[in-house]
CSV table of C-alpha atoms and ligand atoms in Angstrom, one decimal:
chain,number,residue,atom,x,y,z
A,876,MET,CA,-35.1,29.8,-47.2
A,877,SER,CA,-37.6,27.3,-45.9
A,878,GLU,CA,-37.0,25.6,-42.5
A,879,ASN,CA,-37.2,22.3,-44.3
A,880,ASN,CA,-34.3,23.1,-46.6
A,881,VAL,CA,-31.9,20.1,-46.3
A,882,ASN,CA,-28.9,22.4,-46.9
A,883,ILE,CA,-29.5,24.1,-43.6
A,884,THR,CA,-27.2,22.4,-41.2
A,885,ILE,CA,-28.0,21.4,-37.6
A,886,ALA,CA,-25.4,23.8,-36.5
A,887,ASN,CA,-27.3,26.6,-38.4
A,888,ARG,CA,-30.6,25.6,-36.8
A,889,LEU,CA,-29.1,25.5,-33.4
A,890,ALA,CA,-27.6,29.0,-33.8
A,891,THR,CA,-31.0,30.3,-35.0
A,892,ALA,CA,-32.7,28.7,-32.0
A,893,HIS,CA,-30.2,30.3,-29.6
A,894,ASP,CA,-30.7,33.7,-31.3
A,895,LYS,CA,-34.5,33.4,-30.9
A,896,MET,CA,-34.1,32.3,-27.3
A,897,THR,CA,-31.7,35.2,-26.5
A,898,ILE,CA,-34.1,37.8,-27.9
A,899,ALA,CA,-37.0,36.3,-25.9
A,900,ILE,CA,-34.9,36.2,-22.7
A,901,GLN,CA,-33.8,39.8,-23.1
A,902,LYS,CA,-37.4,40.9,-23.8
A,903,ALA,CA,-38.4,39.2,-20.6
A,904,GLY,CA,-35.6,41.0,-18.7
A,905,ARG,CA,-34.0,37.7,-17.7
A,906,GLN,CA,-30.4,36.4,-17.9
A,907,VAL,CA,-29.3,34.3,-20.9
A,908,ASN,CA,-28.0,31.6,-18.6
A,909,ASP,CA,-31.4,31.2,-16.9
A,910,VAL,CA,-32.8,29.2,-19.8
A,911,SER,CA,-31.4,26.0,-21.3
A,912,LEU,CA,-32.3,24.1,-24.4
A,913,ILE,CA,-33.2,20.5,-24.8
A,914,ALA,CA,-32.7,19.2,-28.3
A,915,VAL,CA,-35.5,16.7,-28.8
A,916,SER,CA,-33.8,14.0,-30.9
A,917,LYS,CA,-36.6,11.3,-31.0
A,918,THR,CA,-36.5,9.4,-34.4
A,919,MET,CA,-33.3,11.2,-35.3
A,920,SER,CA,-30.1,9.2,-36.1
A,921,CYS,CA,-27.0,9.1,-33.8
A,922,ASP,CA,-25.2,10.9,-36.6
A,923,LYS,CA,-27.6,13.9,-36.2
A,924,VAL,CA,-27.2,13.8,-32.5
A,925,GLN,CA,-23.5,13.8,-33.0
A,926,GLN,CA,-23.8,16.8,-35.3
A,927,ALA,CA,-25.7,18.8,-32.7
A,928,TYR,CA,-23.2,17.7,-30.1
A,929,ASP,CA,-20.3,18.9,-32.3
A,930,ALA,CA,-22.1,22.3,-32.6
A,931,GLY,CA,-22.1,22.5,-28.7
A,932,GLN,CA,-25.4,21.0,-27.8
A,933,ARG,CA,-25.3,18.8,-24.7
A,934,LYS,CA,-28.9,18.1,-23.5
A,935,PHE,CA,-31.0,15.8,-25.6
A,936,GLY,CA,-34.6,14.6,-25.2
A,937,GLU,CA,-36.0,11.2,-26.1
A,938,ASN,CA,-39.5,9.7,-25.9
A,939,TYR,CA,-39.0,6.0,-26.3
A,940,ALA,CA,-37.0,3.9,-23.9
A,941,GLN,CA,-35.5,1.5,-26.4
A,942,GLU,CA,-34.4,4.4,-28.6
A,943,LEU,CA,-32.9,6.2,-25.7
A,944,GLN,CA,-30.9,3.1,-24.8
A,945,GLU,CA,-29.5,2.6,-28.3
A,946,LYS,CA,-28.4,6.2,-28.6
A,947,ALA,CA,-27.0,6.6,-25.1
A,948,GLN,CA,-25.0,3.4,-25.6
A,949,GLN,CA,-23.7,4.3,-29.0
A,950,LEU,CA,-22.8,7.8,-28.0
A,951,GLN,CA,-21.5,7.1,-24.5
A,952,SER,CA,-18.0,8.4,-25.4
A,953,LEU,CA,-19.4,12.0,-25.8
A,954,GLN,CA,-18.3,13.9,-22.7
A,955,GLY,CA,-21.0,15.7,-20.8
A,956,ILE,CA,-23.9,14.5,-22.9
A,957,GLU,CA,-27.1,14.7,-20.9
A,958,TRP,CA,-30.1,12.5,-21.7
A,959,HIS,CA,-33.6,13.6,-20.8
A,960,PHE,CA,-36.5,11.1,-21.0
A,961,ILE,CA,-39.5,13.2,-21.9
A,962,GLY,CA,-42.2,10.7,-22.9
A,963,PRO,CA,-44.7,8.5,-21.1
A,964,ILE,CA,-43.0,5.6,-19.2
A,965,GLN,CA,-44.4,2.1,-19.0
A,966,SER,CA,-43.4,0.2,-15.8
A,967,ASN,CA,-41.6,-2.5,-17.8
A,968,LYS,CA,-39.3,0.2,-19.3
A,969,THR,CA,-38.2,1.8,-16.0
A,970,ALA,CA,-35.0,-0.3,-15.8
A,971,ILE,CA,-33.9,0.9,-19.3
A,972,VAL,CA,-34.7,4.5,-18.5
A,973,ALA,CA,-33.0,4.4,-15.1
A,974,GLN,CA,-29.9,3.0,-16.7
A,975,ASN,CA,-29.6,5.5,-19.6
A,976,ALA,CA,-31.2,8.8,-18.6
A,977,HIS,CA,-29.8,11.5,-16.5
A,978,TRP,CA,-33.2,13.2,-16.1
A,979,VAL,CA,-36.8,11.9,-16.4
A,980,ASP,CA,-38.9,15.0,-17.2
A,981,SER,CA,-42.3,13.2,-17.4
A,982,ILE,CA,-43.1,11.8,-13.9
A,983,ASP,CA,-46.8,11.7,-13.1
A,984,ARG,CA,-47.1,8.4,-11.2
A,985,VAL,CA,-45.7,7.4,-7.8
A,986,LYS,CA,-45.5,3.8,-8.9
A,987,ILE,CA,-43.1,4.7,-11.8
A,988,ALA,CA,-41.0,7.0,-9.5
A,989,LYS,CA,-40.7,4.1,-7.0
A,990,ARG,CA,-39.5,1.7,-9.7
A,991,LEU,CA,-37.0,4.2,-11.0
A,992,ASP,CA,-35.8,4.8,-7.5
A,993,GLN,CA,-35.3,1.1,-6.9
A,994,HIS,CA,-33.3,0.7,-10.1
A,995,CYS,CA,-31.2,3.7,-9.4
A,996,GLN,CA,-30.4,2.5,-5.9
A,997,ALA,CA,-29.2,-0.8,-7.4
A,998,LEU,CA,-27.1,1.1,-10.0
A,999,GLY,CA,-25.7,3.5,-7.3
A,1000,LYS,CA,-26.8,6.6,-9.3
A,1001,LYS,CA,-29.0,9.6,-8.8
A,1002,LEU,CA,-31.7,10.6,-11.3
A,1003,ASN,CA,-33.1,14.1,-11.7
A,1004,ILE,CA,-36.8,14.2,-12.2
A,1005,LEU,CA,-39.5,16.7,-13.2
A,1006,VAL,CA,-43.1,16.3,-12.3
A,1007,GLN,CA,-45.3,16.6,-15.4
A,1008,VAL,CA,-48.3,18.9,-14.8
A,1009,ASN,CA,-51.5,18.8,-17.0
A,1010,ILE,CA,-51.9,22.6,-17.0
A,1011,SER,CA,-54.6,22.5,-19.6
A,1012,GLN,CA,-56.5,19.8,-17.8
A,1013,SER,CA,-57.0,17.9,-21.0
A,1014,PRO,CA,-58.4,14.4,-20.3
A,1015,SER,CA,-56.2,13.0,-23.1
A,1016,LYS,CA,-52.9,14.5,-21.7
A,1017,ALA,CA,-50.4,13.1,-19.3
A,1018,GLY,CA,-49.6,14.9,-16.1
A,1019,ILE,CA,-51.1,15.6,-12.7
A,1020,PRO,CA,-53.4,18.5,-11.9
A,1021,LEU,CA,-51.7,21.6,-10.7
A,1022,GLN,CA,-53.5,21.5,-7.3
A,1023,ASP,CA,-52.0,18.0,-6.6
A,1024,VAL,CA,-48.4,19.0,-7.3
A,1025,ASP,CA,-47.5,19.9,-3.7
A,1026,SER,CA,-48.7,16.6,-2.1
A,1027,PHE,CA,-47.3,14.6,-5.1
A,1028,ILE,CA,-43.8,16.0,-4.5
A,1029,ASP,CA,-44.1,15.2,-0.8
A,1030,GLU,CA,-44.8,11.6,-1.8
A,1031,LEU,CA,-41.7,11.5,-4.0
A,1032,ARG,CA,-39.4,12.7,-1.2
A,1033,GLU,CA,-39.0,9.2,0.2
A,1034,PHE,CA,-37.2,8.1,-2.9
A,1035,LYS,CA,-33.6,8.9,-2.0
A,1036,SER,CA,-32.1,8.2,-5.5
A,1037,LEU,CA,-34.4,10.7,-7.1
A,1038,THR,CA,-33.8,14.4,-7.0
A,1039,VAL,CA,-37.0,16.5,-7.7
A,1040,ARG,CA,-35.7,19.4,-9.8
A,1041,GLY,CA,-39.0,20.9,-10.8
A,1042,LEU,CA,-42.0,20.9,-13.2
A,1043,MET,CA,-42.7,20.1,-16.9
A,1044,ALA,CA,-45.8,20.9,-18.9
A,1045,ILE,CA,-47.1,20.5,-22.4
A,1046,PRO,CA,-50.0,22.9,-22.8
A,1047,ASP,CA,-52.7,22.7,-25.4
A,1048,ALA,CA,-52.3,24.9,-28.4
A,1049,TYR,CA,-54.7,27.9,-28.0
A,1050,GLU,CA,-56.0,30.4,-30.5
A,1051,ASP,CA,-56.7,32.6,-27.5
A,1052,LYS,CA,-53.4,33.5,-25.9
A,1053,SER,CA,-55.0,34.8,-22.8
A,1054,ILE,CA,-56.1,31.3,-21.7
A,1055,GLN,CA,-52.6,30.0,-22.4
A,1056,ASN,CA,-51.0,32.8,-20.4
A,1057,LYS,CA,-53.3,32.3,-17.4
A,1058,GLU,CA,-52.1,28.6,-17.4
A,1059,PHE,CA,-48.5,29.6,-17.7
A,1060,GLN,CA,-48.9,32.1,-14.9
A,1061,ALA,CA,-50.5,29.6,-12.6
A,1062,LEU,CA,-47.7,27.1,-13.3
A,1063,HIS,CA,-45.0,29.7,-12.7
A,1064,THR,CA,-46.7,30.7,-9.4
A,1065,CYS,CA,-46.7,27.0,-8.3
A,1066,PHE,CA,-43.1,26.7,-9.3
A,1067,LEU,CA,-42.0,29.7,-7.2
A,1068,GLN,CA,-43.9,28.4,-4.2
A,1069,LEU,CA,-42.2,25.0,-4.6
A,1070,GLN,CA,-38.8,26.7,-4.9
A,1071,HIS,CA,-39.3,28.3,-1.5
A,1072,LYS,CA,-40.2,24.9,0.0
A,1073,HIS,CA,-37.6,22.6,-1.6
A,1074,ILE,CA,-34.0,23.5,-2.1
A,1075,SER,CA,-33.5,21.1,-5.0
A,1076,ILE,CA,-36.1,22.8,-7.3
A,1077,ASP,CA,-34.7,25.0,-10.0
A,1078,THR,CA,-36.2,23.9,-13.3
A,1079,LEU,CA,-39.4,24.8,-15.1
A,1080,SER,CA,-39.5,22.9,-18.4
A,1081,LEU,CA,-42.1,24.8,-20.6
A,1082,GLY,CA,-42.1,25.9,-24.2
A,1083,MET,CA,-41.6,24.4,-27.6
A,1084,THR,CA,-41.2,26.0,-31.0
A,1085,ALA,CA,-44.7,27.7,-31.1
A,1086,ASP,CA,-44.8,29.0,-27.6
A,1087,MET,CA,-41.2,29.5,-26.7
A,1088,GLU,CA,-41.4,33.3,-26.3
A,1089,ASP,CA,-44.4,33.2,-24.0
A,1090,ALA,CA,-42.9,30.3,-22.0
A,1091,ILE,CA,-39.7,32.4,-21.4
A,1092,LEU,CA,-41.8,35.4,-20.5
A,1093,PHE,CA,-43.6,33.2,-17.9
A,1094,GLY,CA,-40.4,31.9,-16.3
A,1095,SER,CA,-39.5,28.8,-18.2
A,1096,THR,CA,-35.9,27.7,-17.5
A,1097,MET,CA,-35.9,24.9,-20.1
A,1098,ILE,CA,-37.1,24.9,-23.7
A,1099,ARG,CA,-37.7,21.7,-25.7
A,1100,LEU,CA,-37.1,22.0,-29.5
A,1101,GLY,CA,-37.2,19.1,-31.9
A,1102,THR,CA,-38.1,20.1,-35.5
A,1103,ALA,CA,-36.5,23.5,-35.1
A,1104,ILE,CA,-33.1,21.8,-34.6
A,1105,PHE,CA,-33.3,18.6,-36.6
A,1106,GLY,CA,-35.8,19.4,-39.2
A,1107,PRO,CA,-39.1,17.5,-39.8
A,1108,ARG,CA,-39.4,13.9,-38.4
A,1109,VAL,CA,-40.1,11.3,-41.0
A,1110,SER,CA,-42.3,8.6,-39.6
B,2240,LIG,C1,-41.5,15.9,-29.6
B,2240,LIG,C2,-41.5,16.7,-28.4
B,2240,LIG,C3,-41.0,18.0,-28.4
B,2240,LIG,C4,-40.5,18.7,-29.6
B,2240,LIG,O1,-41.5,18.9,-30.5
B,2240,LIG,P1,-41.2,19.7,-31.9
B,2240,LIG,O2,-42.5,20.1,-32.3
B,2240,LIG,O3,-40.5,18.8,-32.8
B,2240,LIG,O4,-40.3,20.9,-31.5
B,2240,LIG,C5,-41.0,18.7,-27.2
B,2240,LIG,N1,-41.5,18.2,-26.0
B,2240,LIG,C6,-42.0,16.9,-26.0
B,2240,LIG,C7,-42.5,16.4,-24.7
B,2240,LIG,C8,-42.0,16.1,-27.1
B,2240,LIG,O5,-42.5,14.9,-27.1
């Protein structure tokens, strides 16, 4: 059966994703509980998010502030649902994101962090954040260079409503796995060093459908899957 078959339910796809994750986790000699799954629900209806929730999924990723707001508000009765904002943030959208997200996984500017912190202070809430790292050093990609991560996190420490939980990266797709693996290795080393320095750091968000196995091998604690769970996006 093809992955695009409409008769495959979201529950089926989630089960398959968990099976694949479990195999990769065991192959890496890690514990199943070490790696969580973000279901990337951008462009998907609230009904589909609800189906995933009913199948046990709790963490969802969104890329657009307005869409996050609509879904978070419509689905606010779902106990324990956790919204991750994983896209680029414009400064005029920080209020909406602060209001509706539990995590922002794509922080790469102090200015944005500062605004999120101010909104969260006013709301009396804490926000978990991940620093986005441009591990492939692509000019077109978001994220800060790996060598700047340490000082960047030091700058974020003044924002008392933000809790820095770790790092996120979206690598380039490589034909040559050895380049990818070098980048994953460097990111993981940086993550381990940060964990020694900051008690709050416990999350490395790395890996999508195509590179999930390698990401898990190189210490990812958070995989992001969209198409694999909800099917292809129509847009
Ligand atoms: C869309 C998106 C994903 C999921 O992509 P798929 O190819 O649908 O699995 C993961 N991470 C980020 C940051 C995304 O924007």
